[in-house]
PDB file of C-alpha atoms in Angstrom:
ATOM      1  CA  MET W   1     207.124 196.302  55.362  1.00 94.00           C
ATOM      2  CA  PHE W   2     205.572 194.540  58.317  1.00 97.00           C
ATOM      3  CA  LYS W   3     202.112 194.672  59.866  1.00 97.00           C
ATOM      4  CA  TYR W   4     200.133 192.702  62.387  1.00 97.00           C
ATOM      5  CA  ILE W   5     197.152 190.973  60.786  1.00 97.00           C
ATOM      6  CA  GLU W   6     194.031 190.900  62.935  1.00 96.00           C
ATOM      7  CA  ASN W   7     190.783 189.044  62.418  1.00 96.00           C
ATOM      8  CA  SER W   8     187.870 191.470  61.996  1.00 94.00           C
ATOM      9  CA  ASP W   9     185.230 188.744  62.385  1.00 94.00           C
ATOM     10  CA  PRO W  10     185.912 186.041  64.980  1.00 91.00           C
ATOM     11  CA  MET W  11     183.151 183.910  63.444  1.00 94.00           C
ATOM     12  CA  LYS W  12     185.317 183.616  60.301  1.00 94.00           C
ATOM     13  CA  THR W  13     188.563 182.537  61.963  1.00 95.00           C
ATOM     14  CA  LYS W  14     188.740 179.266  60.052  1.00 96.00           C
ATOM     15  CA  GLN W  15     188.297 181.023  56.684  1.00 96.00           C
ATOM     16  CA  LEU W  16     190.878 183.674  57.595  1.00 96.00           C
ATOM     17  CA  ASN W  17     193.474 181.094  58.650  1.00 95.00           C
ATOM     18  CA  LYS W  18     192.870 179.035  55.501  1.00 96.00           C
ATOM     19  CA  GLY W  19     193.149 182.137  53.310  1.00 96.00           C
ATOM     20  CA  ILE W  20     196.330 183.352  54.983  1.00 96.00           C
ATOM     21  CA  ALA W  21     197.923 179.907  54.672  1.00 95.00           C
ATOM     22  CA  GLN W  22     197.089 179.616  50.980  1.00 95.00           C
ATOM     23  CA  LEU W  23     198.190 183.159  50.147  1.00 95.00           C
ATOM     24  CA  MET W  24     201.497 182.642  51.959  1.00 94.00           C
ATOM     25  CA  ASP W  25     201.999 179.355  50.073  1.00 93.00           C
ATOM     26  CA  GLU W  26     201.596 181.325  46.839  1.00 92.00           C
ATOM     27  CA  GLY W  27     204.474 183.544  47.919  1.00 88.00           C
ATOM     28  CA  VAL W  28     202.388 186.717  48.172  1.00 86.00           C
ATOM     29  CA  ALA W  29     204.085 187.580  51.479  1.00 94.00           C
ATOM     30  CA  GLN W  30     205.836 186.079  54.502  1.00 95.00           C
ATOM     31  CA  LEU W  31     203.977 185.130  57.669  1.00 97.00           C
ATOM     32  CA  PHE W  32     205.615 185.173  61.089  1.00 97.00           C
ATOM     33  CA  VAL W  33     204.196 184.362  64.512  1.00 97.00           C
ATOM     34  CA  ASN W  34     205.673 186.501  67.259  1.00 96.00           C
ATOM     35  CA  GLN W  35     206.855 184.274  70.107  1.00 94.00           C
ATOM     36  CA  PHE W  36     206.367 187.022  72.688  1.00 92.00           C
ATOM     37  CA  ASN W  37     202.651 187.638  72.102  1.00 93.00           C
ATOM     38  CA  ASN W  38     201.618 184.992  69.497  1.00 94.00           C
ATOM     39  CA  ARG W  39     200.392 187.665  67.101  1.00 96.00           C
ATOM     40  CA  LYS W  40     200.648 187.043  63.377  1.00 97.00           C
ATOM     41  CA  ILE W  41     202.883 189.391  61.407  1.00 97.00           C
ATOM     42  CA  VAL W  42     202.819 189.681  57.629  1.00 97.00           C
ATOM     43  CA  GLY W  43     205.883 190.934  55.778  1.00 96.00           C
ATOM     44  CA  THR W  44     205.695 192.262  52.225  1.00 94.00           C
ATOM     45  CA  VAL W  45     207.800 194.354  49.876  1.00 91.00           C
ATOM     46  CA  GLY W  46     205.188 197.107  49.626  1.00 92.00           C
ATOM     47  CA  GLN W  47     201.881 198.557  50.783  1.00 93.00           C
ATOM     48  CA  LEU W  48     200.001 197.329  47.703  1.00 95.00           C
ATOM     49  CA  GLN W  49     200.509 193.717  48.746  1.00 95.00           C
ATOM     50  CA  PHE W  50     198.702 194.348  52.039  1.00 97.00           C
ATOM     51  CA  GLU W  51     195.755 195.702  50.067  1.00 96.00           C
ATOM     52  CA  VAL W  52     195.825 192.691  47.699  1.00 96.00           C
ATOM     53  CA  ILE W  53     195.883 190.272  50.651  1.00 97.00           C
ATOM     54  CA  GLN W  54     192.972 192.053  52.327  1.00 97.00           C
ATOM     55  CA  TYR W  55     190.954 192.094  49.082  1.00 97.00           C
ATOM     56  CA  ARG W  56     191.614 188.443  48.325  1.00 97.00           C
ATOM     57  CA  LEU W  57     190.805 187.335  51.871  1.00 97.00           C
ATOM     58  CA  LEU W  58     187.469 189.112  51.642  1.00 97.00           C
ATOM     59  CA  HIS W  59     186.495 188.062  48.115  1.00 97.00           C
ATOM     60  CA  GLU W  60     187.984 184.564  47.907  1.00 97.00           C
ATOM     61  CA  TYR W  61     187.681 183.367  51.507  1.00 96.00           C
ATOM     62  CA  ASN W  62     184.868 185.547  52.893  1.00 96.00           C
ATOM     63  CA  ALA W  63     187.151 186.643  55.720  1.00 96.00           C
ATOM     64  CA  GLN W  64     187.833 190.172  56.884  1.00 95.00           C
ATOM     65  CA  CYS W  65     191.075 191.389  58.362  1.00 97.00           C
ATOM     66  CA  ARG W  66     192.521 194.646  59.556  1.00 96.00           C
ATOM     67  CA  TRP W  67     196.129 195.731  59.742  1.00 97.00           C
ATOM     68  CA  GLU W  68     197.991 197.187  62.699  1.00 97.00           C
ATOM     69  CA  PRO W  69     201.332 198.890  62.166  1.00 95.00           C
ATOM     70  CA  ILE W  70     204.473 197.455  63.681  1.00 95.00           C
ATOM     71  CA  SER W  71     207.846 199.125  63.540  1.00 93.00           C
ATOM     72  CA  LEU W  72     210.341 196.570  62.289  1.00 95.00           C
ATOM     73  CA  TYR W  73     213.511 197.047  60.302  1.00 95.00           C
ATOM     74  CA  LYS W  74     214.277 193.538  59.080  1.00 95.00           C
ATOM     75  CA  ALA W  75     213.425 189.880  59.584  1.00 96.00           C
ATOM     76  CA  CYS W  76     216.485 187.628  59.900  1.00 97.00           C
ATOM     77  CA  TRP W  77     216.427 183.861  59.914  1.00 97.00           C
ATOM     78  CA  ILE W  78     218.935 182.666  62.469  1.00 97.00           C
ATOM     79  CA  GLU W  79     220.916 179.500  63.000  1.00 96.00           C
ATOM     80  CA  SER W  80     224.030 178.348  64.816  1.00 96.00           C
ATOM     81  CA  GLU W  81     226.148 175.255  65.131  1.00 96.00           C
ATOM     82  CA  ASP W  82     226.416 176.118  68.835  1.00 96.00           C
ATOM     83  CA  ASP W  83     223.095 175.140  70.454  1.00 96.00           C
ATOM     84  CA  GLU W  84     223.938 176.978  73.692  1.00 96.00           C
ATOM     85  CA  ALA W  85     224.675 180.208  71.827  1.00 96.00           C
ATOM     86  CA  LEU W  86     221.417 179.873  69.884  1.00 97.00           C
ATOM     87  CA  GLU W  87     219.380 179.302  73.045  1.00 96.00           C
ATOM     88  CA  ALA W  88     221.121 182.221  74.784  1.00 96.00           C
ATOM     89  CA  PHE W  89     220.292 184.483  71.838  1.00 97.00           C
ATOM     90  CA  LYS W  90     216.645 183.370  71.740  1.00 96.00           C
ATOM     91  CA  HIS W  91     216.333 183.869  75.503  1.00 95.00           C
ATOM     92  CA  ARG W  92     217.870 187.346  75.478  1.00 95.00           C
ATOM     93  CA  LYS W  93     215.922 188.476  72.399  1.00 96.00           C
ATOM     94  CA  HIS W  94     212.681 186.663  73.311  1.00 95.00           C
ATOM     95  CA  GLN W  95     210.388 189.620  72.618  1.00 93.00           C
ATOM     96  CA  PHE W  96     211.887 189.973  69.113  1.00 95.00           C
ATOM     97  CA  MET W  97     211.684 186.290  68.167  1.00 97.00           C
ATOM     98  CA  ALA W  98     209.199 184.746  65.774  1.00 97.00           C
ATOM     99  CA  VAL W  99     208.792 181.614  63.723  1.00 97.00           C
ATOM    100  CA  ASP W 100     207.955 181.416  60.033  1.00 95.00           C
ATOM    101  CA  THR W 101     205.437 179.065  58.429  1.00 92.00           C
ATOM    102  CA  GLU W 102     208.053 176.305  58.384  1.00 93.00           C
ATOM    103  CA  GLY W 103     208.819 176.670  62.093  1.00 94.00           C
ATOM    104  CA  ARG W 104     212.225 178.290  61.599  1.00 96.00           C
ATOM    105  CA  ASP W 105     213.513 180.867  64.076  1.00 97.00           C
ATOM    106  CA  VAL W 106     213.332 184.480  62.913  1.00 97.00           C
ATOM    107  CA  PHE W 107     214.782 187.522  64.659  1.00 98.00           C
ATOM    108  CA  LEU W 108     212.692 190.658  64.107  1.00 97.00           C
ATOM    109  CA  ALA W 109     215.074 193.589  64.408  1.00 97.00           C
ATOM    110  CA  ASP W 110     213.366 196.905  65.027  1.00 94.00           C
ATOM    111  CA  SER W 111     216.322 198.991  63.813  1.00 96.00           C
ATOM    112  CA  GLY W 112     219.588 198.700  61.963  1.00 96.00           C
ATOM    113  CA  TYR W 113     221.417 199.475  65.178  1.00 97.00           C
ATOM    114  CA  VAL W 114     219.693 196.639  67.071  1.00 96.00           C
ATOM    115  CA  LEU W 115     220.576 194.232  64.272  1.00 97.00           C
ATOM    116  CA  GLN W 116     224.197 195.382  64.186  1.00 97.00           C
ATOM    117  CA  MET W 117     224.510 195.023  67.965  1.00 96.00           C
ATOM    118  CA  ALA W 118     222.960 191.532  67.879  1.00 97.00           C
ATOM    119  CA  GLN W 119     225.463 190.473  65.225  1.00 97.00           C
ATOM    120  CA  GLN W 120     228.313 191.934  67.245  1.00 96.00           C
ATOM    121  CA  ASP W 121     227.188 190.508  70.617  1.00 96.00           C
ATOM    122  CA  PHE W 122     226.443 187.017  69.243  1.00 97.00           C
ATOM    123  CA  PRO W 123     229.239 186.101  66.799  1.00 96.00           C
ATOM    124  CA  LYS W 124     228.231 182.416  66.773  1.00 97.00           C
ATOM    125  CA  ILE W 125     224.796 183.219  65.332  1.00 97.00           C
ATOM    126  CA  LYS W 126     224.382 183.267  61.547  1.00 97.00           C
ATOM    127  CA  PHE W 127     221.892 185.860  60.305  1.00 97.00           C
ATOM    128  CA  HIS W 128     220.186 185.200  56.969  1.00 96.00           C
ATOM    129  CA  PHE W 129     218.226 187.959  55.265  1.00 93.00           C
ATOM    130  CA  THR W 130     216.185 185.677  53.022  1.00 88.00           C
ATOM    131  CA  SER W 131     214.451 182.433  53.850  1.00 83.00           C
ATOM    132  CA  GLU W 132     216.431 180.590  51.150  1.00 78.00           C
ATOM    133  CA  PHE W 133     219.651 179.627  52.889  1.00 66.00           C
TER     134      PHE W 133
END
């Protein structure tokens, strides 16, 4: 599951960012920054984790957040030995590109069909479905 995370109190931005960073380091969820609009996206395996993150941000970091839905199918870490092919992919799919907390490129497919077509249209791109590759 994926959702945008939004700061509910701009005066607590520093606390929110610190809390998000520490929670992501614990492996509670994955954080992505959309390259199209610079919004932060949190990916989890279930709804309960969003509630846990929100609770912990409030009670451990004194920071409030709200969630906005985003329709995504899968996050795929991408790489290629062909730099031109990688740049062409990132340019064509710019609005679906993000980076993870380690600065790695991530393709955010909004449907299985879009993912399948990307794999078919860009055979030189390797798609990884976990961050451990």
